[in-house]
Amino acid sequence: SHLTSLPKDKRFPIEQCFWWTEYASHPLWWEVGSSIDDKKDITTQFCEVLQKALIESIASKRIDVEETVIRQICSLNNVGSILGMLQCNVMEYEFPSPAGQYREQIIEDSCEQFAADEQPISGSGLYPLLSLANHDCNPNASIEFLQESNRGSMVATRNISVGEEILVTYVC
């Protein structure tokens, strides 16, 4: 079935939109870490759910897209490739919870004791520009999360010459 009314000769070749194929060095998601079979099964299920959701969404918005395009995008290898890139480039952050910080301030200002059961706030995200930096054991920059938030910034750790590559360490 088709979700498009465009004639075949007027359709955009979908392969031109597959930007992730240009990054062949990234492994498929199930090849990163352990439990390969479980990850591949989960990815297969995710592909089916994603495909169905995209088809329903596109149909409801009356967007001109051929259903086979959605199937191509949601193929196991395409989704595995995209998830592999995300897994390899995700950055994690952690900072004390606001309640924990408040509690620490109260303890500093008084003699009272409080239970320190506040869990830190942690998360992860994909930061496309920050993940472009290459690794070096002697980096000239670092990635910092500003003001105890999920907003990342690249900060020079020494003077960087014009034309010098900006490098970070991948190992903490």
PDB file of C-alpha atoms in Angstrom:
ATOM      1  CA  SER A   1       0.000   0.000   0.000  1.00  0.00           C
ATOM      2  CA  HIS A   2       1.060   3.592  -0.523  1.00  0.00           C
ATOM      3  CA  LEU A   3       0.765   6.594   1.707  1.00  0.00           C
ATOM      4  CA  THR A   4       1.772   8.870  -1.146  1.00  0.00           C
ATOM      5  CA  SER A   5       0.040  10.341  -4.127  1.00  0.00           C
ATOM      6  CA  LEU A   6       3.250  11.325  -5.932  1.00  0.00           C
ATOM      7  CA  PRO A   7       4.014   9.558  -9.221  1.00  0.00           C
ATOM      8  CA  LYS A   8       6.994   7.186  -9.064  1.00  0.00           C
ATOM      9  CA  ASP A   9       9.240   9.397 -11.225  1.00  0.00           C
ATOM     10  CA  LYS A  10       8.726  12.355  -8.826  1.00  0.00           C
ATOM     11  CA  ARG A  11       9.645  10.487  -5.630  1.00  0.00           C
ATOM     12  CA  PHE A  12      12.884  11.238  -3.802  1.00  0.00           C
ATOM     13  CA  PRO A  13      15.258   8.234  -3.639  1.00  0.00           C
ATOM     14  CA  ILE A  14      15.043   7.337   0.054  1.00  0.00           C
ATOM     15  CA  GLU A  15      18.598   5.972   0.176  1.00  0.00           C
ATOM     16  CA  GLN A  16      19.842   9.585  -0.104  1.00  0.00           C
ATOM     17  CA  CYS A  17      18.265  10.219   3.302  1.00  0.00           C
ATOM     18  CA  PHE A  18      20.093   7.356   5.049  1.00  0.00           C
ATOM     19  CA  TRP A  19      22.758   9.593   6.623  1.00  0.00           C
ATOM     20  CA  TRP A  20      23.799   6.865   9.071  1.00  0.00           C
ATOM     21  CA  THR A  21      25.229   4.682   6.281  1.00  0.00           C
ATOM     22  CA  GLU A  22      28.065   7.183   5.905  1.00  0.00           C
ATOM     23  CA  TYR A  23      29.293   6.222   9.391  1.00  0.00           C
ATOM     24  CA  ALA A  24      30.287   2.628   8.682  1.00  0.00           C
ATOM     25  CA  SER A  25      32.722   2.488  11.594  1.00  0.00           C
ATOM     26  CA  HIS A  26      29.926   2.225  14.149  1.00  0.00           C
ATOM     27  CA  PRO A  27      28.892  -1.269  15.200  1.00  0.00           C
ATOM     28  CA  LEU A  28      25.331  -2.491  15.178  1.00  0.00           C
ATOM     29  CA  TRP A  29      23.691  -1.967  18.568  1.00  0.00           C
ATOM     30  CA  TRP A  30      23.626  -5.645  19.497  1.00  0.00           C
ATOM     31  CA  GLU A  31      27.394  -5.846  18.864  1.00  0.00           C
ATOM     32  CA  VAL A  32      28.091  -3.278  21.618  1.00  0.00           C
ATOM     33  CA  GLY A  33      28.435  -4.805  25.063  1.00  0.00           C
ATOM     34  CA  SER A  34      26.966  -8.127  26.053  1.00  0.00           C
ATOM     35  CA  SER A  35      23.826 -10.249  25.504  1.00  0.00           C
ATOM     36  CA  ILE A  36      23.821  -9.980  21.715  1.00  0.00           C
ATOM     37  CA  ASP A  37      20.810 -12.254  21.176  1.00  0.00           C
ATOM     38  CA  ASP A  38      18.647 -10.370  23.682  1.00  0.00           C
ATOM     39  CA  LYS A  39      19.514  -7.000  22.134  1.00  0.00           C
ATOM     40  CA  LYS A  40      18.797  -8.264  18.617  1.00  0.00           C
ATOM     41  CA  ASP A  41      15.400  -9.629  19.723  1.00  0.00           C
ATOM     42  CA  ILE A  42      14.547  -6.364  21.472  1.00  0.00           C
ATOM     43  CA  THR A  43      15.637  -4.398  18.389  1.00  0.00           C
ATOM     44  CA  THR A  44      13.431  -6.556  16.155  1.00  0.00           C
ATOM     45  CA  GLN A  45      10.427  -5.847  18.391  1.00  0.00           C
ATOM     46  CA  PHE A  46      11.319  -2.148  18.510  1.00  0.00           C
ATOM     47  CA  CYS A  47      11.494  -2.030  14.683  1.00  0.00           C
ATOM     48  CA  GLU A  48       7.959  -3.407  14.432  1.00  0.00           C
ATOM     49  CA  VAL A  49       6.579  -0.923  16.979  1.00  0.00           C
ATOM     50  CA  LEU A  50       8.446   1.983  15.377  1.00  0.00           C
ATOM     51  CA  GLN A  51       7.248   1.046  11.898  1.00  0.00           C
ATOM     52  CA  LYS A  52       3.615   0.809  13.009  1.00  0.00           C
ATOM     53  CA  ALA A  53       3.792   4.115  14.906  1.00  0.00           C
ATOM     54  CA  LEU A  54       5.392   5.940  11.969  1.00  0.00           C
ATOM     55  CA  ILE A  55       2.858   4.585   9.475  1.00  0.00           C
ATOM     56  CA  GLU A  56      -0.053   5.616  11.727  1.00  0.00           C
ATOM     57  CA  SER A  57       1.442   9.046  12.386  1.00  0.00           C
ATOM     58  CA  ILE A  58       2.180   9.738   8.729  1.00  0.00           C
ATOM     59  CA  ALA A  59      -1.270   8.553   7.648  1.00  0.00           C
ATOM     60  CA  SER A  60      -2.983  10.786  10.221  1.00  0.00           C
ATOM     61  CA  LYS A  61      -0.994  13.822   9.050  1.00  0.00           C
ATOM     62  CA  ARG A  62      -1.558  13.010   5.364  1.00  0.00           C
ATOM     63  CA  ILE A  63       2.155  13.205   4.591  1.00  0.00           C
ATOM     64  CA  ASP A  64       3.244  11.833   1.198  1.00  0.00           C
ATOM     65  CA  VAL A  65       5.447   8.860   2.066  1.00  0.00           C
ATOM     66  CA  GLU A  66       5.425   5.393   0.577  1.00  0.00           C
ATOM     67  CA  GLU A  67       4.914   2.634   3.150  1.00  0.00           C
ATOM     68  CA  THR A  68       7.902   0.729   1.761  1.00  0.00           C
ATOM     69  CA  VAL A  69      10.076   3.719   2.705  1.00  0.00           C
ATOM     70  CA  ILE A  70       8.999   3.346   6.331  1.00  0.00           C
ATOM     71  CA  ARG A  71       9.757  -0.378   6.172  1.00  0.00           C
ATOM     72  CA  GLN A  72      13.234   0.397   4.781  1.00  0.00           C
ATOM     73  CA  ILE A  73      13.993   2.953   7.476  1.00  0.00           C
ATOM     74  CA  CYS A  74      12.706   0.620  10.189  1.00  0.00           C
ATOM     75  CA  SER A  75      14.720  -2.377   8.977  1.00  0.00           C
ATOM     76  CA  LEU A  76      16.716  -4.284  11.575  1.00  0.00           C
ATOM     77  CA  ASN A  77      20.079  -3.207  10.131  1.00  0.00           C
ATOM     78  CA  ASN A  78      19.148   0.473   9.812  1.00  0.00           C
ATOM     79  CA  VAL A  79      17.730   0.722  13.329  1.00  0.00           C
ATOM     80  CA  GLY A  80      20.617  -1.376  14.696  1.00  0.00           C
ATOM     81  CA  SER A  81      23.074   0.984  13.022  1.00  0.00           C
ATOM     82  CA  ILE A  82      21.422   4.118  14.419  1.00  0.00           C
ATOM     83  CA  LEU A  83      21.158   2.628  17.931  1.00  0.00           C
ATOM     84  CA  GLY A  84      24.807   1.533  17.707  1.00  0.00           C
ATOM     85  CA  MET A  85      25.850   5.116  16.941  1.00  0.00           C
ATOM     86  CA  LEU A  86      23.780   6.370  19.846  1.00  0.00           C
ATOM     87  CA  GLN A  87      25.256   3.771  22.221  1.00  0.00           C
ATOM     88  CA  CYS A  88      28.825   4.668  21.190  1.00  0.00           C
ATOM     89  CA  ASN A  89      28.270   8.434  21.449  1.00  0.00           C
ATOM     90  CA  VAL A  90      26.010   8.798  24.466  1.00  0.00           C
ATOM     91  CA  MET A  91      27.352  10.876  27.346  1.00  0.00           C
ATOM     92  CA  GLU A  92      26.395  10.322  30.948  1.00  0.00           C
ATOM     93  CA  TYR A  93      26.126  12.914  33.677  1.00  0.00           C
ATOM     94  CA  GLU A  94      25.466  12.881  37.395  1.00  0.00           C
ATOM     95  CA  PHE A  95      25.049  15.618  39.972  1.00  0.00           C
ATOM     96  CA  PRO A  96      23.669  15.842  43.500  1.00  0.00           C
ATOM     97  CA  SER A  97      19.920  16.197  43.813  1.00  0.00           C
ATOM     98  CA  PRO A  98      18.660  19.671  44.798  1.00  0.00           C
ATOM     99  CA  ALA A  99      17.191  18.175  47.990  1.00  0.00           C
ATOM    100  CA  GLY A 100      20.547  16.567  48.792  1.00  0.00           C
ATOM    101  CA  GLN A 101      22.366  19.861  48.205  1.00  0.00           C
ATOM    102  CA  TYR A 102      19.886  21.667  50.441  1.00  0.00           C
ATOM    103  CA  ARG A 103      20.321  19.041  53.143  1.00  0.00           C
ATOM    104  CA  GLU A 104      24.127  19.380  52.950  1.00  0.00           C
ATOM    105  CA  GLN A 105      23.830  23.153  53.335  1.00  0.00           C
ATOM    106  CA  ILE A 106      21.618  22.753  56.422  1.00  0.00           C
ATOM    107  CA  ILE A 107      24.120  20.335  57.953  1.00  0.00           C
ATOM    108  CA  GLU A 108      26.970  22.804  57.305  1.00  0.00           C
ATOM    109  CA  ASP A 109      24.974  25.623  58.929  1.00  0.00           C
ATOM    110  CA  SER A 110      23.808  23.681  62.002  1.00  0.00           C
ATOM    111  CA  CYS A 111      24.790  20.872  64.281  1.00  0.00           C
ATOM    112  CA  GLU A 112      21.764  18.756  63.343  1.00  0.00           C
ATOM    113  CA  GLN A 113      22.223  15.387  61.673  1.00  0.00           C
ATOM    114  CA  PHE A 114      20.068  14.268  58.729  1.00  0.00           C
ATOM    115  CA  ALA A 115      19.936  10.966  56.937  1.00  0.00           C
ATOM    116  CA  ALA A 116      21.750  11.261  53.606  1.00  0.00           C
ATOM    117  CA  ASP A 117      19.430   9.104  51.523  1.00  0.00           C
ATOM    118  CA  GLU A 118      19.028  11.443  48.567  1.00  0.00           C
ATOM    119  CA  GLN A 119      20.011   9.815  45.306  1.00  0.00           C
ATOM    120  CA  PRO A 120      22.007  11.881  42.821  1.00  0.00           C
ATOM    121  CA  ILE A 121      20.372  12.889  39.568  1.00  0.00           C
ATOM    122  CA  SER A 122      21.857  10.936  36.718  1.00  0.00           C
ATOM    123  CA  GLY A 123      21.043  10.630  33.077  1.00  0.00           C
ATOM    124  CA  SER A 124      22.436  10.342  29.624  1.00  0.00           C
ATOM    125  CA  GLY A 125      21.980  12.076  26.336  1.00  0.00           C
ATOM    126  CA  LEU A 126      23.269  12.406  22.832  1.00  0.00           C
ATOM    127  CA  TYR A 127      25.186  15.599  22.250  1.00  0.00           C
ATOM    128  CA  PRO A 128      25.883  15.637  18.489  1.00  0.00           C
ATOM    129  CA  LEU A 129      28.380  18.506  18.447  1.00  0.00           C
ATOM    130  CA  LEU A 130      30.223  17.386  21.571  1.00  0.00           C
ATOM    131  CA  SER A 131      30.551  13.835  20.272  1.00  0.00           C
ATOM    132  CA  LEU A 132      32.456  15.066  17.198  1.00  0.00           C
ATOM    133  CA  ALA A 133      35.634  15.588  19.228  1.00  0.00           C
ATOM    134  CA  ASN A 134      38.286  12.906  18.858  1.00  0.00           C
ATOM    135  CA  HIS A 135      40.125  11.186  21.718  1.00  0.00           C
ATOM    136  CA  ASP A 136      43.617  11.880  22.916  1.00  0.00           C
ATOM    137  CA  CYS A 137      45.361  10.846  26.139  1.00  0.00           C
ATOM    138  CA  ASN A 138      46.659  14.418  26.383  1.00  0.00           C
ATOM    139  CA  PRO A 139      43.483  16.367  25.545  1.00  0.00           C
ATOM    140  CA  ASN A 140      43.227  20.114  25.110  1.00  0.00           C
ATOM    141  CA  ALA A 141      39.539  20.247  26.064  1.00  0.00           C
ATOM    142  CA  SER A 142      37.030  18.553  28.328  1.00  0.00           C
ATOM    143  CA  ILE A 143      33.279  18.138  28.308  1.00  0.00           C
ATOM    144  CA  GLU A 144      31.612  19.707  31.315  1.00  0.00           C
ATOM    145  CA  PHE A 145      27.993  19.698  32.367  1.00  0.00           C
ATOM    146  CA  LEU A 146      27.151  23.226  33.393  1.00  0.00           C
ATOM    147  CA  GLN A 147      25.457  24.355  36.573  1.00  0.00           C
ATOM    148  CA  GLU A 148      24.468  20.854  37.583  1.00  0.00           C
ATOM    149  CA  SER A 149      22.235  20.314  34.598  1.00  0.00           C
ATOM    150  CA  ASN A 150      22.113  18.180  31.476  1.00  0.00           C
ATOM    151  CA  ARG A 151      23.527  21.052  29.390  1.00  0.00           C
ATOM    152  CA  GLY A 152      26.944  20.026  28.134  1.00  0.00           C
ATOM    153  CA  SER A 153      29.722  22.324  27.044  1.00  0.00           C
ATOM    154  CA  MET A 154      33.216  21.793  25.650  1.00  0.00           C
ATOM    155  CA  VAL A 155      35.802  23.706  27.647  1.00  0.00           C
ATOM    156  CA  ALA A 156      39.447  24.319  26.712  1.00  0.00           C
ATOM    157  CA  THR A 157      41.875  22.967  29.311  1.00  0.00           C
ATOM    158  CA  ARG A 158      44.818  24.868  27.795  1.00  0.00           C
ATOM    159  CA  ASN A 159      45.454  27.381  25.018  1.00  0.00           C
ATOM    160  CA  ILE A 160      44.503  25.918  21.626  1.00  0.00           C
ATOM    161  CA  SER A 161      46.265  27.178  18.521  1.00  0.00           C
ATOM    162  CA  VAL A 162      44.361  28.216  15.410  1.00  0.00           C
ATOM    163  CA  GLY A 163      43.878  25.120  13.254  1.00  0.00           C
ATOM    164  CA  GLU A 164      44.707  22.701  16.107  1.00  0.00           C
ATOM    165  CA  GLU A 165      42.278  19.819  16.494  1.00  0.00           C
ATOM    166  CA  ILE A 166      40.135  19.951  19.613  1.00  0.00           C
ATOM    167  CA  LEU A 167      40.618  16.704  21.532  1.00  0.00           C
ATOM    168  CA  VAL A 168      38.979  15.214  24.616  1.00  0.00           C
ATOM    169  CA  THR A 169      39.645  12.063  26.558  1.00  0.00           C
ATOM    170  CA  TYR A 170      37.076   9.287  26.244  1.00  0.00           C
ATOM    171  CA  VAL A 171      38.373   7.715  29.452  1.00  0.00           C
ATOM    172  CA  CYS A 172      37.544   9.333  32.767  1.00  0.00           C
TER     173      CYS A 172
END
